Amino acid sequence: MDIDTLLRLFSPQSLTVLALCTLYGTLVGAMPGLTATMAVALLVPFTYFMDPLVAISAIVATTTTAIFAGDIPGALLRIPGTPASAAYVEDAFQLSSAGKSRSTLLVSLLAAAIGGIVGVVLLALIAPQLARVAIGFSSYEVFWLATLGLSCAVMTSNASVIKSFASLFIGLFIACIGIDVAVGHPRFTFGWYELFDGVSFIPAIIGLFALSEIMRAASTGKHQPPPIEIRETLPQACRQAMTTLSRYRRNVARSSIAGTLIGALPGAGADIAAWICYAVSKRFSRHPERYGKGHIEGIVDGGSANNAAIGGAWTPALVFGIPGDSVTAIAIGILLLNGMSPGPRIFTDNPEIVHTLYGAFAMANVLMIPVGIAVIALSSRIVRIPRRVLMPIVLLFSLVGAYAITNSVVAVWIVLALGILGYAMEASGFPLAPAILGIVLGGIVEENFMTSMIKSQGSLLAFFERPWAAALGALTLLVWTFLLCRALYEGYKRQRALSLNAPKREPR
C-alpha cells in the first residue's frame, strides 16, 4: 500500500465517513426487517457526491457492521436480522433467556471482527488464486454447493429428520413462486404481478420469525414467559467473551478461513458460509447435543464465517467483475459509474482501489468493536421493555421493513401469511430455520439445476464429470446418506419406545 493511499484512507473525510457508516450499518442491521443490502442501497445516492475510493470505504463499513448487527434482534427477540443469523438464532436466544445476552452478543461481535480481519488478510494474499477457483465454478458446482447448504440446515436441526426435511420442502415450495426459470411461465402467483419475481426472503424472515413470535406472545396471554434478565455487567460480559474466544480459538480460525473460501464463490455469500460452518462446528464438537439449546460454540463459528465471507465475496468482484453477493453487485455499479471497471487488470490499472478496499475492511472491523459494544449496551435495555409494549413496536418495524423491500402491499400480505404458517409449524414441532434457507437458496438450486440439465441434454452423469462438482456432489450424497441413517435410527427408537410403553396383556 503506497503513501498516497494511506494518506487518503486516514484523511479526516475518509475517517469521518468510515465512523458514520459503521454506526449507520450497526443501527440499520439491528432493526428487524432491515438488512445489509437495504442499508447499502439507501447509501447509494450519497455516494454520487463522494470520491470513488471514499464511496467504496463507505459501502465496506456499512456492510461489515450490518451483517454483525443482524445478530442483535436474533439474540434479544429471536428474530434473525439476516438469513445467516438464522443458523444460530436459537442458541443466541436461549443464552439471552438465561441472562447472558451481553456476553453472547460480545462473542458474536468479536468473532465477527476477527473473521472480517482474517477475511481481508486472505483476500490480500490469495485474491487472484481464489478468483481462479471461483471462476472455474459452473452451474454444476454452484448447484451442489447450494444443495450442500440446504442439507446442512437439516443436519444441524434439533428436530427429527422427517420434520426438518418437511420444513425444508415448505421453504423450497415457497421459493417456486414466481416465473419458471426454464419456460418463463408464472407459477403459484394467483394473478398477482407482484409475485412474478418470487417471494423476497426479507418478508419471509419477518413473517416466519417476527410475526410468529408476536402471535405466540399474544396467544400465551397472562402466561407469557418473564422478560429476559441481564445478569452480567458490561465488564463481566467482556471478560466472559474473551475467555470464550480464547477457548474456541481453533473454531474462530477454522470458520474464518472456510468462510472466506466459501464467500469467494459467486452466489454463495455469508448465508451458505454461516450454515456450512455451523454444521461443521456441530459435527466436530464434543457436545453436539447442546446445539440449538443455547451453546456458544455454534455462535463463534457462525459469527466468524459471516464477516469472513464478506471479504471473500469481493474476490470475484474485483478480479473478474462477478459479484459474489448483492452488496458487491451494488459496489460494482458504483465503480462503473465512476469509470472504473473491475477485472483482471484492476491490480495494475487501479491498484489504489484494491489497497483502499483492504484498508477500509481492516479499519471497519476495528471500528466495529467500540461501536458494537455501545450498541450492545443500549440494545440490551430492550429486554426490559414489557412485551405488551415491545411486540407492537417490533410489528410496526417489521411491516415497514417488509413494505420497503418491494414498495408493495403484497409484501405485507406475505408477512401475514407466513406468520400464520410459522406459528402453526412451531406449534406442531417443525423447525423454522430449514424453511428459511429453502426460501433463500431455492431459486439458486433450481436455476443452476435447469441450466445444468439443458447443457448436459438431460444427463445426470454430467453433474459428476468435473472435479470440483464430483467432490461437492460426493460430499452432499454422503450427508444425505447420514441423514437417511439418522432418520431410520430415529424411527427405530420411536418404535422401541412405543413397544416398551405399550400395556402388556395379562395371560388368560
Coordinates of C-alpha atoms in Angstrom, one line a residue:
M1 CA 0.0 0.0 0.0
D2 CA 1.6 3.3 -1.1
I3 CA 1.8 6.5 0.9
D4 CA -0.9 8.3 -1.1
T5 CA -3.5 5.6 -0.5
L6 CA -2.6 5.6 3.3
L7 CA -3.0 9.4 3.5
R8 CA -6.3 9.3 1.6
L9 CA -7.5 6.4 3.8
F10 CA -6.6 8.3 7.0
S11 CA -7.8 11.7 5.9
P12 CA -10.4 13.4 8.1
Q13 CA -13.1 12.9 5.4
S14 CA -12.4 9.2 5.0
L15 CA -12.3 8.6 8.7
T16 CA -15.5 10.5 9.3
V17 CA -17.3 8.6 6.6
L18 CA -16.0 5.3 8.0
A19 CA -17.1 6.1 11.5
L20 CA -20.6 7.3 10.4
C21 CA -21.1 4.3 8.1
T22 CA -20.0 2.0 10.9
L23 CA -22.6 3.5 13.2
Y24 CA -25.2 3.6 10.4
G25 CA -24.7 -0.1 9.5
T26 CA -24.9 -1.2 13.1
L27 CA -28.2 0.7 13.7
V28 CA -29.8 -0.5 10.4
G29 CA -28.7 -4.1 10.9
A30 CA -30.1 -4.1 14.4
M31 CA -33.6 -3.2 13.3
P32 CA -35.9 -6.2 12.5
G33 CA -36.6 -6.3 8.7
L34 CA -33.7 -4.1 7.6
T35 CA -30.7 -5.8 6.0
A36 CA -27.2 -5.0 4.9
T37 CA -28.3 -4.9 1.3
M38 CA -31.0 -2.4 2.1
A39 CA -28.5 -0.3 4.1
V40 CA -26.1 -0.2 1.2
A41 CA -28.9 0.5 -1.3
L42 CA -30.1 3.5 0.8
L43 CA -26.5 4.7 0.8
V44 CA -26.0 4.7 -3.0
P45 CA -27.5 8.2 -3.7
F46 CA -25.0 9.7 -1.2
T47 CA -22.0 8.0 -2.9
Y48 CA -22.6 10.2 -6.0
F49 CA -21.2 13.1 -4.1
M50 CA -18.2 11.2 -2.7
D51 CA -14.7 10.4 -4.1
P52 CA -14.9 6.8 -5.6
L53 CA -12.4 5.5 -3.0
V54 CA -14.4 7.0 -0.1
A55 CA -17.6 5.6 -1.6
I56 CA -16.1 2.1 -1.6
S57 CA -15.0 2.6 2.0
A58 CA -18.5 3.6 3.0
I59 CA -20.0 0.5 1.4
V60 CA -17.4 -1.7 3.1
A61 CA -18.0 -0.2 6.5
T62 CA -21.8 -0.4 6.2
T63 CA -21.8 -4.0 5.0
T64 CA -19.4 -5.2 7.6
T65 CA -21.3 -3.8 10.6
A66 CA -24.8 -4.5 9.3
I67 CA -24.0 -8.2 8.9
F68 CA -22.9 -8.4 12.5
A69 CA -25.8 -6.3 13.8
G70 CA -28.3 -8.8 12.4
D71 CA -27.4 -11.0 15.4
I72 CA -28.8 -8.4 17.8
P73 CA -32.5 -8.9 17.2
G74 CA -31.8 -12.6 16.9
A75 CA -30.4 -12.8 20.4
L76 CA -32.8 -10.4 22.1
L77 CA -36.1 -11.1 20.1
R78 CA -35.5 -14.4 18.3
I79 CA -35.8 -12.5 15.0
P80 CA -32.7 -13.0 12.9
G81 CA -31.6 -9.8 11.1
T82 CA -30.1 -11.8 8.2
P83 CA -30.6 -15.3 6.8
A84 CA -27.0 -16.1 8.0
S85 CA -28.1 -15.2 11.6
A86 CA -30.9 -17.8 11.4
A87 CA -28.2 -20.5 11.6
Y88 CA -27.6 -19.9 15.3
V89 CA -30.6 -17.8 16.4
E90 CA -31.9 -20.5 18.7
D91 CA -28.6 -20.7 20.5
A92 CA -28.3 -16.9 20.8
F93 CA -31.9 -16.5 22.1
Q94 CA -31.6 -19.4 24.6
L95 CA -28.4 -17.9 26.0
S96 CA -30.1 -14.5 26.3
S97 CA -33.0 -16.0 28.0
A98 CA -30.5 -17.4 30.6
G99 CA -29.4 -13.8 31.3
K100 CA -26.3 -13.9 29.1
S101 CA -27.4 -11.5 26.3
R102 CA -24.4 -9.2 26.6
S103 CA -21.7 -11.8 26.6
T104 CA -23.4 -13.7 23.8
L105 CA -23.6 -10.6 21.6
L106 CA -20.0 -9.6 22.5
V107 CA -18.8 -13.1 21.5
S108 CA -20.7 -12.6 18.2
L109 CA -19.1 -9.1 17.8
L110 CA -15.5 -10.1 18.5
A111 CA -15.8 -13.3 16.4
A112 CA -17.2 -11.2 13.5
A113 CA -14.4 -8.7 13.8
I114 CA -11.7 -11.4 13.9
G115 CA -13.4 -13.2 11.0
G116 CA -13.5 -10.0 9.0
I117 CA -9.8 -9.2 9.5
V118 CA -8.8 -12.8 8.6
G119 CA -11.0 -12.5 5.5
V120 CA -9.3 -9.3 4.3
V121 CA -5.8 -10.7 5.0
L122 CA -6.7 -13.8 2.9
L123 CA -8.2 -11.6 0.3
A124 CA -5.0 -9.5 0.1
L125 CA -2.7 -12.6 0.0
I126 CA -4.5 -15.0 -2.3
A127 CA -7.2 -13.0 -4.2
P128 CA -6.1 -14.0 -7.7
Q129 CA -5.7 -17.6 -6.7
L130 CA -9.2 -17.7 -5.1
A131 CA -10.7 -16.0 -8.1
R132 CA -9.3 -18.6 -10.4
V133 CA -11.0 -21.3 -8.4
A134 CA -14.2 -19.3 -8.2
I135 CA -14.3 -18.5 -11.9
G136 CA -13.9 -22.2 -12.6
F137 CA -17.2 -22.9 -10.9
S138 CA -20.0 -23.6 -13.4
S139 CA -23.7 -24.3 -12.8
Y140 CA -22.9 -27.9 -11.7
E141 CA -20.6 -26.8 -8.8
V142 CA -23.0 -24.0 -7.7
F143 CA -25.9 -26.4 -7.7
W144 CA -24.0 -28.9 -5.4
L145 CA -22.8 -26.1 -3.1
A146 CA -26.3 -24.7 -2.6
T147 CA -27.7 -28.3 -2.1
L148 CA -25.0 -28.9 0.5
G149 CA -26.1 -25.7 2.3
L150 CA -29.7 -27.0 2.3
S151 CA -28.5 -30.4 3.6
C152 CA -26.5 -28.7 6.4
A153 CA -29.7 -26.9 7.6
V154 CA -31.4 -30.3 8.1
M155 CA -28.3 -31.9 9.6
T156 CA -28.0 -29.1 12.3
S157 CA -31.6 -29.1 13.2
N158 CA -32.6 -30.5 16.6
A159 CA -36.0 -31.7 15.3
S160 CA -36.4 -35.1 13.7
V161 CA -35.0 -35.6 10.2
I162 CA -38.6 -36.0 8.8
K163 CA -39.8 -32.8 10.3
S164 CA -36.7 -30.9 9.3
F165 CA -37.0 -32.1 5.7
A166 CA -40.7 -31.2 5.7
S167 CA -39.8 -27.7 6.8
L168 CA -37.1 -27.5 4.1
F169 CA -39.6 -28.6 1.4
I170 CA -42.1 -26.0 2.6
G171 CA -39.3 -23.4 2.0
L172 CA -38.5 -24.8 -1.4
F173 CA -42.2 -24.7 -2.4
I174 CA -42.4 -21.0 -1.4
A175 CA -39.2 -20.4 -3.5
C176 CA -41.0 -21.9 -6.5
I177 CA -43.5 -19.0 -6.5
G178 CA -42.8 -16.7 -9.4
I179 CA -41.6 -17.1 -13.0
D180 CA -40.4 -20.5 -14.0
V181 CA -36.7 -20.2 -14.9
A182 CA -37.0 -22.7 -17.7
V183 CA -40.1 -21.9 -19.6
G184 CA -40.9 -18.4 -18.3
H185 CA -44.4 -19.2 -17.1
P186 CA -45.7 -17.9 -13.8
R187 CA -46.3 -20.4 -11.0
F188 CA -48.5 -20.1 -8.0
T189 CA -48.8 -16.3 -8.4
F190 CA -52.7 -16.3 -8.5
G191 CA -52.6 -13.5 -10.9
W192 CA -50.6 -11.1 -8.7
Y193 CA -48.0 -9.5 -10.8
E194 CA -46.0 -8.5 -7.7
L195 CA -45.3 -12.2 -7.2
F196 CA -43.7 -12.7 -10.6
D197 CA -40.3 -12.0 -9.0
G198 CA -41.0 -14.6 -6.3
V199 CA -41.2 -14.2 -2.5
S200 CA -38.4 -12.0 -1.1
F201 CA -36.6 -13.6 1.8
I202 CA -36.9 -10.4 3.9
P203 CA -40.7 -10.6 4.2
A204 CA -40.3 -14.3 4.6
I205 CA -38.0 -14.0 7.6
I206 CA -40.2 -11.3 9.1
G207 CA -43.3 -13.5 8.8
L208 CA -41.8 -16.8 9.9
F209 CA -39.8 -15.4 12.8
A210 CA -41.1 -12.0 13.8
L211 CA -44.9 -12.3 13.3
S212 CA -45.0 -15.9 14.6
E213 CA -43.1 -14.8 17.7
I214 CA -45.6 -11.9 18.2
M215 CA -48.6 -14.3 17.7
R216 CA -47.1 -16.7 20.2
A217 CA -46.6 -13.9 22.8
A218 CA -50.2 -12.9 22.2
S219 CA -51.6 -16.4 22.4
T220 CA -49.9 -17.1 25.8
G221 CA -51.6 -14.1 27.3
K222 CA -51.1 -13.9 31.0
H223 CA -48.9 -17.0 30.9
Q224 CA -46.2 -15.5 28.7
P225 CA -42.6 -16.0 29.9
P226 CA -41.0 -13.4 32.1
P227 CA -38.8 -10.8 30.3
I228 CA -35.2 -11.6 29.7
E229 CA -33.0 -10.6 32.6
I230 CA -29.5 -9.1 32.2
R231 CA -27.4 -10.8 34.9
E232 CA -24.0 -9.5 33.9
T233 CA -22.4 -6.1 33.8
L234 CA -20.6 -5.0 30.7
P235 CA -17.1 -5.6 32.1
Q236 CA -18.1 -9.1 33.2
A237 CA -19.6 -9.8 29.8
C238 CA -16.3 -8.6 28.1
R239 CA -14.2 -10.9 30.3
Q240 CA -16.6 -13.8 29.6
A241 CA -16.5 -13.1 25.8
M242 CA -12.7 -13.0 25.8
T243 CA -12.5 -16.3 27.7
T244 CA -14.9 -17.9 25.3
L245 CA -13.0 -16.8 22.2
S246 CA -9.7 -18.0 23.8
R247 CA -11.3 -21.4 24.5
Y248 CA -12.6 -21.7 21.0
R249 CA -9.8 -20.0 19.1
R250 CA -9.5 -23.0 16.7
N251 CA -13.1 -22.7 15.8
V252 CA -12.6 -19.0 15.0
A253 CA -9.6 -19.8 12.8
R254 CA -11.3 -22.7 11.0
S255 CA -14.5 -20.8 10.3
S256 CA -12.8 -17.6 9.3
I257 CA -10.7 -19.4 6.7
A258 CA -13.7 -21.5 5.5
G259 CA -16.0 -18.5 5.4
T260 CA -13.5 -16.6 3.2
L261 CA -13.2 -19.5 0.8
I262 CA -16.9 -20.1 0.6
G263 CA -17.6 -16.4 0.2
A264 CA -15.3 -16.2 -2.8
L265 CA -17.6 -18.5 -4.7
P266 CA -20.1 -16.5 -6.9
G267 CA -23.6 -16.5 -5.4
A268 CA -22.5 -18.2 -2.1
G269 CA -22.1 -15.3 0.3
A270 CA -22.4 -15.2 4.1
D271 CA -25.6 -17.2 4.1
I272 CA -24.2 -20.5 2.9
A273 CA -20.9 -19.9 4.7
A274 CA -22.6 -19.5 8.1
W275 CA -24.8 -22.6 7.7
I276 CA -22.0 -24.8 6.5
C277 CA -19.5 -23.6 9.2
Y278 CA -22.3 -24.1 11.8
A279 CA -22.8 -27.6 10.6
V280 CA -19.1 -28.4 10.6
S281 CA -18.9 -27.0 14.1
K282 CA -21.6 -29.3 15.3
R283 CA -20.1 -32.3 13.6
F284 CA -16.7 -31.8 15.3
S285 CA -17.9 -30.5 18.6
R286 CA -17.5 -32.5 21.8
H287 CA -21.1 -31.6 22.7
P288 CA -23.2 -31.7 19.5
E289 CA -26.3 -32.4 21.6
R290 CA -26.2 -28.8 23.0
Y291 CA -26.5 -27.1 19.7
G292 CA -29.8 -25.3 19.2
K293 CA -30.3 -25.3 23.0
G294 CA -28.0 -22.4 24.0
H295 CA -24.4 -23.4 23.1
I296 CA -22.0 -20.6 22.5
E297 CA -19.7 -22.7 20.2
G298 CA -22.0 -22.5 17.2
I299 CA -22.3 -18.7 17.6
V300 CA -18.5 -18.5 17.5
D301 CA -18.3 -20.4 14.2
G302 CA -21.3 -18.8 12.6
G303 CA -20.2 -15.2 13.6
S304 CA -16.7 -15.8 12.3
A305 CA -17.9 -17.2 9.0
N306 CA -20.4 -14.3 8.4
N307 CA -17.9 -11.5 8.2
A308 CA -15.1 -13.5 6.7
A309 CA -17.4 -14.4 3.8
I310 CA -17.8 -10.6 3.1
G311 CA -14.1 -10.3 2.3
G312 CA -14.2 -13.4 0.2
A313 CA -17.2 -12.1 -1.8
W314 CA -15.0 -9.2 -3.1
T315 CA -12.6 -11.6 -4.7
P316 CA -14.5 -12.5 -7.9
A317 CA -16.0 -8.9 -7.9
L318 CA -12.5 -7.3 -8.0
V319 CA -10.7 -9.7 -10.3
F320 CA -13.4 -10.7 -12.7
G321 CA -16.2 -8.3 -12.2
I322 CA -18.5 -11.1 -11.0
P323 CA -20.5 -10.1 -7.9
G324 CA -20.2 -12.5 -5.0
D325 CA -23.4 -11.2 -3.5
S326 CA -26.0 -8.4 -3.8
V327 CA -23.8 -5.9 -1.9
T328 CA -20.8 -6.4 -4.2
A329 CA -23.1 -6.1 -7.2
I330 CA -24.1 -2.6 -6.0
A331 CA -20.4 -1.8 -5.4
I332 CA -19.5 -2.8 -9.0
G333 CA -22.2 -0.5 -10.2
I334 CA -20.7 2.4 -8.3
L335 CA -17.2 1.7 -9.7
L336 CA -18.6 1.6 -13.2
L337 CA -20.4 4.9 -12.7
N338 CA -17.1 6.4 -11.8
G339 CA -15.4 5.0 -14.9
M340 CA -13.5 2.2 -13.1
S341 CA -14.0 -1.4 -14.5
P342 CA -13.3 -4.3 -12.2
G343 CA -11.4 -7.0 -13.9
P344 CA -8.0 -8.9 -14.1
R345 CA -6.2 -5.6 -14.8
I346 CA -7.5 -3.7 -11.8
F347 CA -4.4 -4.7 -9.8
T348 CA -2.2 -2.8 -12.3
D349 CA -4.5 -0.2 -13.7
N350 CA -6.3 0.9 -10.4
P351 CA -4.2 -0.5 -7.5
E352 CA -5.5 2.3 -5.3
I353 CA -9.0 0.8 -5.3
V354 CA -7.7 -2.6 -4.2
H355 CA -5.5 -1.1 -1.4
T356 CA -8.3 1.2 -0.3
L357 CA -10.6 -1.8 -0.1
Y358 CA -8.1 -3.7 2.1
G359 CA -7.6 -0.8 4.4
A360 CA -11.3 0.0 4.7
F361 CA -12.1 -3.6 5.6
A362 CA -9.5 -3.7 8.3
M363 CA -10.5 -0.3 9.7
A364 CA -14.2 -1.1 9.6
N365 CA -13.7 -4.3 11.6
V366 CA -11.6 -2.4 14.2
L367 CA -14.1 0.5 14.4
M368 CA -17.0 -2.0 14.7
I369 CA -15.8 -3.2 18.1
P370 CA -16.3 0.1 20.1
V371 CA -19.4 1.0 18.1
G372 CA -20.8 -2.6 18.6
I373 CA -20.1 -2.5 22.3
A374 CA -22.0 0.8 22.7
V375 CA -25.0 -0.6 20.6
I376 CA -25.0 -3.8 22.6
A377 CA -25.1 -1.8 25.9
L378 CA -28.0 0.2 24.6
S379 CA -29.9 -2.6 22.8
S380 CA -29.7 -4.8 25.9
R381 CA -32.1 -2.4 27.5
I382 CA -34.7 -3.5 25.0
V383 CA -35.3 -6.6 27.1
R384 CA -36.5 -4.5 30.0
I385 CA -39.4 -3.2 27.9
P386 CA -42.7 -5.0 28.7
R387 CA -43.6 -7.4 25.9
R388 CA -47.0 -5.9 25.5
V389 CA -45.3 -2.7 24.6
L390 CA -42.3 -4.1 22.7
M391 CA -44.2 -6.5 20.4
P392 CA -46.4 -3.9 18.7
I393 CA -43.2 -1.8 18.1
V394 CA -41.5 -4.8 16.6
L395 CA -44.6 -5.5 14.4
L396 CA -44.5 -1.9 13.2
F397 CA -40.8 -2.0 12.2
S398 CA -41.3 -5.4 10.6
L399 CA -44.2 -4.4 8.4
V400 CA -42.5 -1.1 7.4
G401 CA -39.3 -3.1 6.6
A402 CA -41.2 -5.6 4.5
Y403 CA -43.1 -2.9 2.6
A404 CA -39.8 -1.0 1.9
I405 CA -38.3 -4.0 0.2
T406 CA -40.8 -4.1 -2.8
N407 CA -42.9 -0.9 -2.2
S408 CA -45.9 -3.2 -2.5
V409 CA -48.7 -4.2 -0.1
V410 CA -48.2 -7.8 -1.3
A411 CA -45.1 -7.9 0.9
V412 CA -47.3 -7.2 3.9
W413 CA -49.7 -10.0 3.0
I414 CA -46.7 -12.3 2.6
V415 CA -45.6 -11.4 6.2
L416 CA -49.1 -12.1 7.5
A417 CA -49.5 -15.4 5.6
L418 CA -46.0 -16.8 6.5
G419 CA -46.5 -15.5 10.1
I420 CA -49.5 -17.8 10.5
L421 CA -47.6 -20.6 8.8
G422 CA -44.6 -20.2 11.1
Y423 CA -46.9 -20.1 14.2
A424 CA -48.6 -23.4 13.0
M425 CA -45.2 -25.0 12.2
E426 CA -43.7 -24.3 15.6
A427 CA -46.8 -25.4 17.4
S428 CA -46.5 -28.7 15.6
G429 CA -42.8 -29.1 16.3
F430 CA -41.5 -28.2 12.8
P431 CA -38.2 -26.1 12.9
L432 CA -38.3 -22.8 11.0
A433 CA -34.6 -22.5 10.0
P434 CA -34.7 -25.1 7.2
A435 CA -37.7 -23.3 5.7
I436 CA -35.9 -20.0 5.7
L437 CA -32.8 -21.5 4.0
G438 CA -35.1 -23.2 1.4
I439 CA -36.6 -19.8 0.5
V440 CA -33.1 -18.2 0.3
L441 CA -31.4 -20.9 -1.8
G442 CA -34.4 -22.5 -3.6
G443 CA -34.0 -20.2 -6.6
I444 CA -30.2 -20.8 -6.8
V445 CA -30.8 -24.6 -6.7
E446 CA -33.5 -24.5 -9.4
E447 CA -31.8 -22.1 -11.7
N448 CA -28.4 -24.0 -11.7
F449 CA -30.1 -27.4 -11.9
M450 CA -32.1 -26.4 -15.0
T451 CA -29.1 -24.7 -16.6
S452 CA -27.0 -27.9 -16.0
M453 CA -29.7 -30.1 -17.4
I454 CA -30.0 -28.0 -20.5
K455 CA -26.2 -28.0 -21.0
S456 CA -26.0 -31.8 -20.5
Q457 CA -29.1 -32.5 -22.5
G458 CA -30.7 -34.3 -19.6
S459 CA -27.7 -36.4 -18.5
L460 CA -27.3 -36.6 -14.7
L461 CA -23.8 -38.0 -15.1
A462 CA -22.6 -34.5 -16.1
F463 CA -23.1 -33.4 -12.5
F464 CA -20.1 -35.6 -11.6
E465 CA -17.8 -35.1 -14.6
R466 CA -16.0 -32.0 -13.4
P467 CA -13.5 -32.5 -10.5
W468 CA -15.0 -29.9 -8.1
A469 CA -18.5 -30.9 -9.0
A470 CA -17.7 -34.6 -8.3
A471 CA -16.2 -33.7 -4.9
L472 CA -19.1 -31.5 -3.8
G473 CA -21.6 -34.0 -5.2
A474 CA -20.0 -36.9 -3.3
L475 CA -19.9 -34.8 -0.1
T476 CA -23.6 -33.9 -0.5
L477 CA -24.6 -37.5 -1.1
L478 CA -22.6 -38.5 2.0
V479 CA -24.6 -36.0 4.0
W480 CA -27.8 -37.4 2.6
T481 CA -26.8 -41.0 3.5
F482 CA -26.0 -39.8 7.0
L483 CA -29.4 -38.1 7.3
L484 CA -31.1 -41.3 6.0
C485 CA -29.4 -43.4 8.6
R486 CA -30.3 -41.0 11.3
A487 CA -33.9 -41.0 10.2
L488 CA -34.0 -44.8 10.3
Y489 CA -32.4 -44.8 13.7
E490 CA -35.0 -42.2 15.0
G491 CA -37.8 -44.4 13.6
Y492 CA -36.3 -47.4 15.4
K493 CA -36.0 -45.6 18.7
R494 CA -39.6 -44.3 18.3
Q495 CA -41.0 -47.8 17.7
R496 CA -38.9 -49.2 20.6
A497 CA -40.3 -46.6 22.9
L498 CA -43.8 -47.3 21.8
S499 CA -43.4 -51.0 22.3
L500 CA -41.9 -50.5 25.8
N501 CA -44.7 -48.2 26.8
A502 CA -47.5 -50.3 25.4
P503 CA -49.6 -52.0 28.1
K504 CA -48.9 -55.7 28.4
R505 CA -51.8 -58.2 28.1
E506 CA -52.3 -60.4 31.1
P507 CA -52.3 -64.2 30.3
R508 CA -55.7 -65.8 30.4

